[in-house]
Amino acid sequence: MGDMILPGGTIGVLGSGQLGRMLAIAARQMGYRVHVYSPSEATPTGQVADREFVGGYTDLEKVREFAASVDVVTYEFENVPEATATACAEIVAVRPNPYTLQVAQNRILEKTTLAAAGLPVTPFRPIRSLHDLEAAVAELGRPSVLKSAESGYDGKGQVKIYAETDLASAYAEIGNVEAVLEQFVAFEREVSVVGARGTDGTFVHYGVIENEHVDHILDMSIAPQTLPVSEQAIEIARGVFETLDVVGTLCVEFFVTEDNSVLINEIAPRPHNSGHLTIDGCVTNQFEQQLRAICGLPLGSTRFHAPTVMVNLLGDLWENGEPNWGAALAFAGVHLHLYGKGEARIGRKMGHLTAVANSIENAKSIALNARNALVTR
Ligand code: AMP
């Protein structure tokens, strides 16, 4: 704890979306200053930061100027180039370390590294040519999922290979780039473990969070959940933190199969959408936890006050005009979070609603009813 960064210090955030915004809010609440490095102006994070450095991620001169202005750098977006994080690391501590960023941004490296550490990942093959794809499909079978190795999120850069799918067209669809082929997992449910690890190696977690996706995008998260696989998933998450020597908040997303085994789908070395419910549901939320971890402070309690459900608000809700906020907020136990994004596009994450109630069932129905009420006139 010798090198704690104390309130009054300056947190540097690479990336400027909603995750940086909620981290910045936690940081400002605790009396820190926030500098954000962003490719555009007046971003969700920039709106609440003390200073927004606007520049390209490859403008390393500007990146160094940003790094020199802060006490620690973290990132809220895993497609920040590794070279950008490394340039910062020459000047100031970067947490989680740039290697973790590199691992998380390439599905081949991610799966290979985790599998080598004995952690269970979805069966996969690296793909660098159509020939690799043909051989991999022969081995893993159909259905399977082809995912570009880099820059994929929320189902982007993915194509499902069915019995009739032509492999050359499928590979062309993701741009003939480096990829992985994954066996299709007939999962029973999807869960995540959001955790944090301090500079002294202390590990905390929020237990298992259950997630429902619609069109590959997270739609609803539910916690706390106790499942037969909870302990297993938590221990795997701990293994990920230790393998990569992560300091900060990280999320491990899992598939749970019918026979109660868990497979890692992917990792996100930052606060995660499924952990947003910790803001209203927990003693210490995932963003404050990230802040405490990267500043070398003691981590906070992850206890839930009550059952909590989060639903995402996508741009689709704006299709017929501004949502009816008053109608949603009329439900007891509902909290509204909006990310300050100007343009509501279909599929764009604009905000979320959280419902805190006396049971998971009630929290779920309140969250869904509140979201439905947004489109009433
Ligand atoms: P990803 O971007 O890899 O997290 O994938 C987004 C969503 O697609 C996941 O949350 C799953 O719902 C689905 N998905 C991805 N990979 C697989 C797989 N190998 N088997 C079954 N469903 C998958």
XYZ file of C-alpha atoms and ligand atoms in Angstrom:
400
model
C 0.000 0.000 0.000
C 3.112 2.188 -0.104
C 2.288 3.793 -3.406
C -1.367 4.669 -2.942
C -2.797 7.307 -5.236
C -4.952 9.344 -2.901
C -7.997 11.568 -3.464
C -6.804 14.743 -5.148
C -4.766 12.638 -7.586
C -5.604 12.402 -11.278
C -6.975 9.295 -12.988
C -6.273 8.886 -16.704
C -8.810 6.988 -18.783
C -8.102 5.708 -22.299
C -11.426 5.548 -24.107
C -14.414 7.767 -23.580
C -17.675 5.808 -23.601
C -20.169 5.013 -20.850
C -17.751 2.829 -18.885
C -15.311 5.709 -18.585
C -18.200 7.997 -17.688
C -19.327 5.832 -14.780
C -15.710 5.395 -13.640
C -15.256 9.175 -13.800
C -18.410 9.693 -11.720
C -17.055 7.289 -9.051
C -13.676 9.033 -9.162
C -15.095 12.524 -8.830
C -17.314 11.366 -5.979
C -14.161 10.335 -4.133
C -12.365 13.603 -4.863
C -10.122 12.558 -7.747
C -9.557 14.480 -10.936
C -10.189 12.685 -14.235
C -8.424 13.143 -17.572
C -9.794 11.203 -20.519
C -8.100 10.431 -23.822
C -10.649 10.339 -26.568
C -10.798 10.215 -30.341
C -13.695 12.708 -30.365
C -15.039 15.640 -28.380
C -17.765 15.987 -25.695
C -17.962 12.228 -25.290
C -19.877 10.379 -22.538
C -16.689 10.394 -20.417
C -15.489 13.803 -21.575
C -18.737 15.391 -20.353
C -17.928 14.458 -16.749
C -14.115 14.549 -16.837
C -11.967 17.482 -15.740
C -10.067 17.379 -18.985
C -10.595 15.694 -22.358
C -7.536 15.106 -24.534
C -8.828 14.782 -28.068
C -6.562 12.807 -30.379
C -6.131 9.608 -32.322
C -4.958 6.555 -30.411
C -1.936 6.354 -32.704
C -0.902 9.976 -32.017
C 1.659 8.832 -29.454
C 2.959 12.345 -28.830
C -0.491 13.424 -27.655
C -0.892 10.128 -25.760
C 2.356 10.824 -23.872
C 1.201 14.348 -23.064
C -1.965 12.801 -21.578
C 0.017 10.168 -19.619
C 2.315 12.830 -18.184
C -0.717 14.698 -16.820
C -2.068 11.833 -14.654
C -1.052 9.595 -11.729
C -2.313 6.311 -13.189
C -3.804 5.213 -16.500
C -6.616 2.754 -17.010
C -8.729 1.909 -20.045
C -12.444 1.502 -20.541
C -12.381 0.112 -24.066
C -10.378 -2.938 -25.055
C -9.753 -1.888 -28.622
C -7.351 0.851 -27.534
C -4.168 -0.172 -29.413
C -1.668 -1.925 -27.185
C 1.033 0.496 -28.402
C -1.022 3.358 -26.925
C -1.137 1.686 -23.494
C 2.559 0.809 -23.701
C 3.454 4.435 -24.519
C 1.574 5.444 -21.356
C 3.319 2.708 -19.340
C 6.700 4.307 -20.121
C 5.522 7.354 -18.154
C 3.065 6.161 -15.511
C 1.501 2.915 -14.163
C -1.101 1.391 -16.497
C -3.632 -0.830 -14.722
C -4.666 -3.448 -15.784
C -1.259 -3.980 -17.452
C -0.972 -3.509 -21.245
C -0.364 -7.243 -21.714
C -3.879 -7.952 -20.431
C -5.223 -5.469 -22.965
C -3.302 -7.230 -25.721
C -4.660 -10.628 -24.653
C -8.253 -9.397 -24.465
C -8.171 -7.791 -27.884
C -7.208 -10.866 -29.845
C -9.432 -13.923 -29.541
C -6.628 -16.292 -30.616
C -4.207 -14.976 -27.996
C -6.986 -14.800 -25.386
C -8.146 -18.375 -25.810
C -4.627 -19.770 -26.189
C -3.376 -17.963 -23.071
C -6.346 -18.990 -20.918
C -6.301 -22.598 -22.154
C -2.537 -22.811 -21.475
C -3.266 -21.759 -17.882
C -5.677 -24.681 -17.555
C -8.801 -22.497 -17.709
C -11.787 -23.918 -19.640
C -12.542 -22.089 -22.883
C -15.035 -22.923 -25.643
C -13.416 -25.465 -28.014
C -11.805 -23.400 -30.788
C -9.324 -23.366 -33.650
C -7.277 -20.398 -34.891
C -8.154 -19.442 -38.472
C -5.721 -17.665 -40.783
C -6.923 -18.951 -44.163
C -9.899 -20.587 -45.847
C -7.959 -23.836 -45.681
C -7.724 -23.484 -41.856
C -11.466 -22.845 -41.754
C -12.289 -25.948 -43.786
C -10.075 -28.107 -41.567
C -11.494 -26.554 -38.363
C -15.122 -27.057 -39.439
C -14.299 -30.692 -40.220
C -12.934 -31.062 -36.673
C -15.381 -29.005 -34.599
C -18.477 -29.692 -36.685
C -21.551 -27.615 -37.505
C -23.089 -25.518 -36.133
C -20.067 -23.488 -35.163
C -19.295 -19.784 -34.884
C -16.645 -17.916 -36.861
C -15.424 -14.780 -35.076
C -12.851 -12.265 -36.267
C -9.866 -12.349 -33.897
C -9.877 -8.576 -33.407
C -12.292 -5.633 -33.050
C -15.419 -7.738 -32.492
C -17.990 -6.868 -29.867
C -21.715 -7.392 -29.339
C -21.802 -10.040 -32.044
C -20.060 -7.870 -34.662
C -17.566 -9.737 -36.860
C -19.323 -13.053 -36.199
C -21.007 -15.515 -38.473
C -22.694 -18.758 -37.563
C -21.781 -21.750 -39.697
C -24.848 -23.933 -40.318
C -25.067 -27.259 -42.177
C -25.612 -25.459 -45.478
C -23.238 -22.495 -45.001
C -20.682 -21.964 -47.747
C -17.349 -21.542 -45.959
C -15.757 -19.208 -48.502
C -18.715 -16.790 -48.225
C -18.713 -17.027 -44.430
C -15.013 -16.188 -44.321
C -15.540 -13.332 -46.791
C -18.369 -12.026 -44.587
C -15.932 -11.344 -41.728
C -13.434 -9.875 -44.211
C -11.072 -12.863 -44.660
C -9.209 -11.740 -41.556
C -7.505 -13.642 -38.729
C -10.278 -15.379 -36.767
C -11.281 -18.212 -34.471
C -13.763 -20.946 -35.146
C -15.651 -21.897 -32.001
C -17.797 -24.898 -31.441
C -21.410 -23.768 -30.993
C -22.242 -24.211 -27.325
C -25.867 -25.217 -26.672
C -25.739 -23.340 -23.397
C -28.404 -23.475 -20.756
C -27.599 -19.960 -19.628
C -24.969 -17.228 -19.820
C -23.368 -15.843 -16.696
C -20.528 -13.520 -15.825
C -18.272 -12.962 -12.871
C -17.168 -9.373 -12.336
C -14.281 -9.095 -9.931
C -11.483 -6.787 -8.914
C -7.924 -7.370 -7.781
C -5.833 -4.950 -5.808
C -2.127 -4.100 -6.061
C -1.515 -6.489 -3.130
C -3.251 -9.392 -4.936
C -6.504 -9.209 -2.922
C -9.401 -10.529 -5.021
C -13.077 -9.656 -4.591
C -16.078 -10.579 -6.759
C -19.827 -10.028 -7.040
C -20.672 -13.697 -7.382
C -22.389 -14.969 -10.473
C -24.497 -12.559 -12.533
C -26.961 -14.085 -14.982
C -27.170 -12.483 -18.416
C -29.705 -12.601 -21.211
C -28.733 -11.440 -24.690
C -30.979 -10.366 -27.543
C -29.407 -10.238 -31.032
C -25.967 -10.784 -29.437
C -26.349 -7.656 -27.275
C -26.754 -7.872 -23.512
C -30.395 -7.197 -22.673
C -30.791 -8.076 -18.995
C -28.547 -8.893 -16.018
C -29.752 -10.483 -12.801
C -27.965 -10.768 -9.436
C -27.181 -12.089 -6.943
C -27.614 -15.601 -8.298
C -26.609 -18.813 -6.612
C -26.176 -21.603 -9.113
C -24.566 -25.037 -8.887
C -21.700 -23.596 -10.961
C -21.166 -20.454 -8.860
C -18.058 -21.584 -7.002
C -16.544 -23.064 -10.136
C -17.102 -19.858 -12.113
C -15.677 -17.697 -9.319
C -12.547 -19.852 -9.059
C -12.038 -19.672 -12.837
C -12.409 -15.888 -12.685
C -9.830 -15.758 -9.898
C -7.558 -17.862 -12.143
C -7.947 -15.314 -14.975
C -6.943 -12.430 -12.689
C -3.913 -14.349 -11.457
C -2.819 -15.644 -14.862
C -2.793 -12.128 -16.302
C -1.710 -10.442 -13.039
C -4.630 -8.044 -13.367
C -4.955 -5.011 -11.107
C -8.387 -3.478 -11.628
C -11.892 -4.649 -12.475
C -12.341 -7.443 -15.006
C -15.288 -9.499 -16.205
C -15.277 -13.116 -17.306
C -18.258 -14.155 -19.447
C -19.244 -17.808 -19.350
C -21.519 -20.303 -21.019
C -23.144 -22.744 -18.588
C -24.001 -26.055 -20.216
C -26.817 -28.417 -19.309
C -24.458 -30.743 -17.464
C -23.350 -27.788 -15.303
C -19.944 -27.178 -16.722
C -18.749 -23.663 -17.392
C -16.765 -22.476 -20.393
C -15.187 -19.050 -20.750
C -16.682 -17.177 -23.703
C -14.555 -14.061 -23.350
C -12.945 -11.687 -20.901
C -13.215 -7.910 -20.632
C -10.393 -6.255 -18.637
C -12.569 -3.384 -17.411
C -15.930 -2.790 -15.751
C -18.606 -4.596 -17.731
C -22.195 -3.998 -18.794
C -23.318 -6.951 -16.671
C -21.789 -5.237 -13.626
C -23.764 -2.006 -14.014
C -26.320 -3.369 -11.565
C -23.657 -3.101 -8.826
C -24.131 0.697 -8.868
C -27.573 0.502 -7.308
C -27.379 -3.018 -5.904
C -24.094 -3.193 -4.011
C -22.185 -1.593 -1.183
C -19.267 -0.813 -3.538
C -19.901 -0.738 -7.270
C -17.613 -2.096 -10.000
C -16.423 1.397 -10.962
C -15.446 2.422 -7.442
C -13.777 -0.980 -7.171
C -11.791 -0.258 -10.354
C -10.760 3.092 -8.930
C -9.733 1.613 -5.570
C -7.762 -1.177 -7.268
C -5.808 1.040 -9.666
C -5.081 3.529 -6.884
C -3.698 0.826 -4.567
C -6.490 1.398 -2.025
C -8.282 -1.350 -0.056
C -11.107 -2.891 -2.089
C -14.681 -2.375 -0.914
C -17.457 -4.740 0.128
C -19.205 -6.426 -2.804
C -22.311 -7.249 -0.768
C -25.711 -6.798 -2.452
C -28.294 -4.705 -0.593
C -31.102 -6.606 -2.321
C -31.972 -8.533 -5.522
C -31.163 -6.329 -8.505
C -31.987 -6.487 -12.210
C -30.598 -4.282 -14.976
C -32.063 -3.805 -18.438
C -30.240 -2.003 -21.221
C -31.782 0.924 -23.064
C -30.870 0.744 -26.732
C -31.336 3.496 -29.300
C -34.342 1.559 -30.669
C -36.412 2.993 -27.794
C -36.075 6.473 -29.353
C -37.650 5.392 -32.635
C -40.917 7.244 -31.970
C -39.447 10.155 -30.065
C -38.001 10.787 -26.623
C -38.803 7.928 -24.203
C -41.339 8.600 -21.456
C -38.895 8.916 -18.537
C -41.551 9.895 -16.046
C -43.500 6.700 -16.688
C -40.472 4.494 -15.982
C -39.424 6.443 -12.905
C -42.900 6.065 -11.421
C -41.985 2.452 -10.542
C -40.640 2.086 -7.003
C -37.056 0.859 -6.868
C -36.131 1.960 -10.399
C -32.956 3.911 -11.147
C -32.206 5.546 -14.489
C -28.700 5.837 -15.969
C -28.192 7.695 -19.247
C -24.831 7.973 -20.965
C -25.064 11.404 -22.572
C -24.945 10.136 -26.160
C -26.339 12.583 -28.667
C -27.602 10.321 -31.385
C -29.891 7.355 -30.639
C -29.084 4.749 -33.263
C -30.659 1.278 -33.470
C -28.663 -1.114 -31.266
C -26.634 1.667 -29.613
C -26.362 1.443 -25.820
C -27.863 4.732 -24.628
C -28.378 3.904 -20.953
C -29.801 1.359 -18.554
C -32.466 0.953 -15.902
C -31.922 -0.904 -12.650
C -34.667 -2.235 -10.384
C -33.885 -3.134 -6.768
C -36.620 -5.206 -5.091
C -37.335 -7.856 -2.465
C -36.982 -10.777 -4.893
C -35.363 -11.469 -8.248
C -38.822 -12.070 -9.767
C -40.102 -8.700 -8.592
C -36.935 -6.878 -9.654
C -37.230 -8.480 -13.079
C -40.861 -7.577 -13.616
C -40.345 -4.009 -12.332
C -37.351 -3.505 -14.652
C -39.235 -4.860 -17.660
C -42.430 -2.963 -16.897
C -40.461 0.243 -16.406
C -38.700 -0.224 -19.737
C -41.986 -0.992 -21.499
C -43.439 2.167 -19.984
C -40.756 4.205 -21.764
C -42.544 3.754 -25.066
C -46.019 4.613 -23.764
C -47.386 8.035 -24.642
P -19.396 -12.616 -28.079
O -19.318 -11.337 -28.845
O -18.330 -13.594 -28.422
O -19.552 -12.415 -26.602
O -20.785 -13.296 -28.534
C -22.014 -12.638 -28.309
C -23.095 -13.652 -28.023
O -23.217 -14.591 -29.105
C -22.821 -14.511 -26.799
O -23.158 -13.857 -25.617
C -23.717 -15.717 -27.106
O -25.065 -15.438 -26.825
C -23.534 -15.891 -28.604
N -22.388 -16.814 -28.867
C -21.109 -16.437 -29.077
N -20.301 -17.505 -29.217
C -21.068 -18.608 -29.102
C -20.814 -20.018 -29.142
N -19.584 -20.520 -29.357
N -21.866 -20.834 -28.940
C -23.109 -20.346 -28.714
N -23.414 -19.039 -28.696
C -22.419 -18.162 -28.879
